[in-house]
């Protein structure tokens, strides 16, 4: 009985994938804005986005990146766990695939799967053999426009014992990300994002950036 | 050369058919006005107008198209004028132009300007002829004065605009590529964030449980507003106390 159920759920998943209702692709553009100009950007985003009348929504998240080294593969499997620090909401487990930097596409595209979890997810992943890779705190504002999500956030290192004083912030800028999660084969959204990114120029230059090409690890 | 001629022919055909459409719709309109003037209502009348105007738009579209060879570069030369009735011409123009004479050629071939334009031109010339040299000079200087004044205004506006745009270029530095790269690689690969982690791993690499401990500790250590506080006064005591305090919160 249980076996049939499992096969059923597997079938359900595959049919869901085939009928393209699972948002498993992330379209992404990234940029940054200096601390001094962030108010200006927030102002503009408030005008451009759907939440015109309300004050911008804030968030404060801790993101932990874990890696699982598999003997068969050279590249470790990376998983991210995200937790809101300013409210009581479920943890979020996130898998992000390799970015595809197709020249013909206006945005970076990568596979991405988000799952809501309970707080025991970290213990569970640890039991699986995942190791902490790095972690950071992101705090900032989130905007929506249609399916597009725009985040403006400050990235800070988690203050640990060995952390040097005053070095928590990664840079003097806010990270700006424009992203959409969509099912397979909805490439038209990329153009929509490109148009929106144009509207934020010259305040922010949103581009597709492959972090793997930005030089190796320190 | 042949291609050009072909294109010309095609354009002429298109224009001709458009003109025929236009003629037919105007004719229809006239007929309606003559025969149905008692029962015609505004909407139908306006519809007819709309049809005519759409034909006109189509015509100007053809003329404005780039593939259309510039027609104004072509000349039409009347080779022969005569005072006699020309039956074939009458047929061709549906009885409108019986004679191809010096009287009508300037109008039909546009060798002279529109009557209204001509009138205005004559008026202007008369006015100029009536002026005395002195008054003319006066007007010229006045005109020059006005023009130079306008020029001054435009120049000033341009200067201001240039200054503004140059200062705006100065302010424009609202984002930095280096910062973008630093942030993206930090979020993507943990560049600049890994320092403390690697230290931890190095010190406790023998212990299998070290990474998870590090992983869960900060989960509890950072509370809403906690980071901000630490930023302001990062004293060792505070950071040390935090985890202990927050453990309760986490297990609740």
PDB file of N, CA, C and O in Angstrom, chain B residues 3-5 16 79-80 88 96 124 141 144 156 199 213 221 239 247:
ATOM      1  N   UNK B   3      16.076  47.680 -61.635  1.00  0.00           N
ATOM      2  CA  UNK B   3      15.387  47.462 -60.378  1.00  0.00           C
ATOM      3  C   UNK B   3      14.684  48.738 -59.930  1.00  0.00           C
ATOM      4  O   UNK B   3      13.570  48.727 -59.444  1.00  0.00           O
ATOM      5  N   UNK B   4      15.376  49.822 -60.116  1.00  0.00           N
ATOM      6  CA  UNK B   4      14.819  51.104 -59.714  1.00  0.00           C
ATOM      7  C   UNK B   4      13.537  51.397 -60.483  1.00  0.00           C
ATOM      8  O   UNK B   4      12.535  51.837 -59.921  1.00  0.00           O
ATOM      9  N   UNK B   5      13.614  51.101 -61.772  1.00  0.00           N
ATOM     10  CA  UNK B   5      12.445  51.354 -62.599  1.00  0.00           C
ATOM     11  C   UNK B   5      11.267  50.494 -62.172  1.00  0.00           C
ATOM     12  O   UNK B   5      10.129  50.950 -62.114  1.00  0.00           O
ATOM     13  N   UNK B  16      -1.616  54.720 -57.607  1.00  0.00           N
ATOM     14  CA  UNK B  16      -2.764  54.818 -58.502  1.00  0.00           C
ATOM     15  C   UNK B  16      -3.969  54.117 -57.897  1.00  0.00           C
ATOM     16  O   UNK B  16      -5.089  54.661 -57.899  1.00  0.00           O
ATOM     17  N   UNK B  79       4.732  68.714 -72.980  1.00  0.00           N
ATOM     18  CA  UNK B  79       5.436  68.798 -74.262  1.00  0.00           C
ATOM     19  C   UNK B  79       4.672  69.651 -75.272  1.00  0.00           C
ATOM     20  O   UNK B  79       5.259  70.291 -76.128  1.00  0.00           O
ATOM     21  N   UNK B  80       3.366  69.623 -75.142  1.00  0.00           N
ATOM     22  CA  UNK B  80       2.592  70.360 -76.139  1.00  0.00           C
ATOM     23  C   UNK B  80       1.315  70.912 -75.502  1.00  0.00           C
ATOM     24  O   UNK B  80       0.608  70.205 -74.784  1.00  0.00           O
ATOM     25  N   UNK B  88      -9.572  62.377 -76.294  1.00  0.00           N
ATOM     26  CA  UNK B  88      -8.976  61.324 -75.439  1.00  0.00           C
ATOM     27  C   UNK B  88      -8.727  61.855 -74.025  1.00  0.00           C
ATOM     28  O   UNK B  88      -8.881  61.129 -73.033  1.00  0.00           O
ATOM     29  N   UNK B  96     -13.660  66.002 -67.250  1.00  0.00           N
ATOM     30  CA  UNK B  96     -13.340  67.152 -66.397  1.00  0.00           C
ATOM     31  C   UNK B  96     -12.414  68.135 -67.103  1.00  0.00           C
ATOM     32  O   UNK B  96     -12.514  69.340 -66.894  1.00  0.00           O
ATOM     33  N   UNK B 124       3.028  89.973 -49.326  1.00  0.00           N
ATOM     34  CA  UNK B 124       4.331  90.218 -48.706  1.00  0.00           C
ATOM     35  C   UNK B 124       5.193  91.126 -49.566  1.00  0.00           C
ATOM     36  O   UNK B 124       5.828  92.065 -49.058  1.00  0.00           O
ATOM     37  N   UNK B 141      17.222  95.746 -37.818  1.00  0.00           N
ATOM     38  CA  UNK B 141      17.985  95.775 -36.563  1.00  0.00           C
ATOM     39  C   UNK B 141      17.147  95.220 -35.422  1.00  0.00           C
ATOM     40  O   UNK B 141      17.645  94.463 -34.574  1.00  0.00           O
ATOM     41  N   UNK B 144      17.066  91.566 -35.718  1.00  0.00           N
ATOM     42  CA  UNK B 144      18.340  90.987 -35.279  1.00  0.00           C
ATOM     43  C   UNK B 144      18.443  90.960 -33.767  1.00  0.00           C
ATOM     44  O   UNK B 144      18.940  89.996 -33.178  1.00  0.00           O
ATOM     45  N   UNK B 156      22.119  80.067 -22.934  1.00  0.00           N
ATOM     46  CA  UNK B 156      22.136  80.023 -21.476  1.00  0.00           C
ATOM     47  C   UNK B 156      21.502  78.718 -20.989  1.00  0.00           C
ATOM     48  O   UNK B 156      22.045  78.036 -20.117  1.00  0.00           O
ATOM     49  N   UNK B 199      38.788  28.931   9.914  1.00  0.00           N
ATOM     50  CA  UNK B 199      39.525  28.875  11.167  1.00  0.00           C
ATOM     51  C   UNK B 199      38.919  27.796  12.068  1.00  0.00           C
ATOM     52  O   UNK B 199      39.614  26.981  12.658  1.00  0.00           O
ATOM     53  N   UNK B 213      27.836  22.418  14.898  1.00  0.00           N
ATOM     54  CA  UNK B 213      27.752  23.285  16.066  1.00  0.00           C
ATOM     55  C   UNK B 213      27.852  24.741  15.637  1.00  0.00           C
ATOM     56  O   UNK B 213      27.102  25.589  16.089  1.00  0.00           O
ATOM     57  N   UNK B 221      22.235  32.814  17.891  1.00  0.00           N
ATOM     58  CA  UNK B 221      22.918  33.983  18.441  1.00  0.00           C
ATOM     59  C   UNK B 221      22.430  35.273  17.822  1.00  0.00           C
ATOM     60  O   UNK B 221      22.574  36.321  18.412  1.00  0.00           O
ATOM     61  N   UNK B 239      28.838  39.660  22.734  1.00  0.00           N
ATOM     62  CA  UNK B 239      28.719  38.536  21.805  1.00  0.00           C
ATOM     63  C   UNK B 239      28.774  37.220  22.562  1.00  0.00           C
ATOM     64  O   UNK B 239      28.183  36.241  22.140  1.00  0.00           O
ATOM     65  N   UNK B 247      19.337  31.059  23.884  1.00  0.00           N
ATOM     66  CA  UNK B 247      19.036  29.626  23.844  1.00  0.00           C
ATOM     67  C   UNK B 247      17.601  29.383  24.300  1.00  0.00           C
ATOM     68  O   UNK B 247      16.870  28.602  23.711  1.00  0.00           O
TER      69      UNK B 247
END
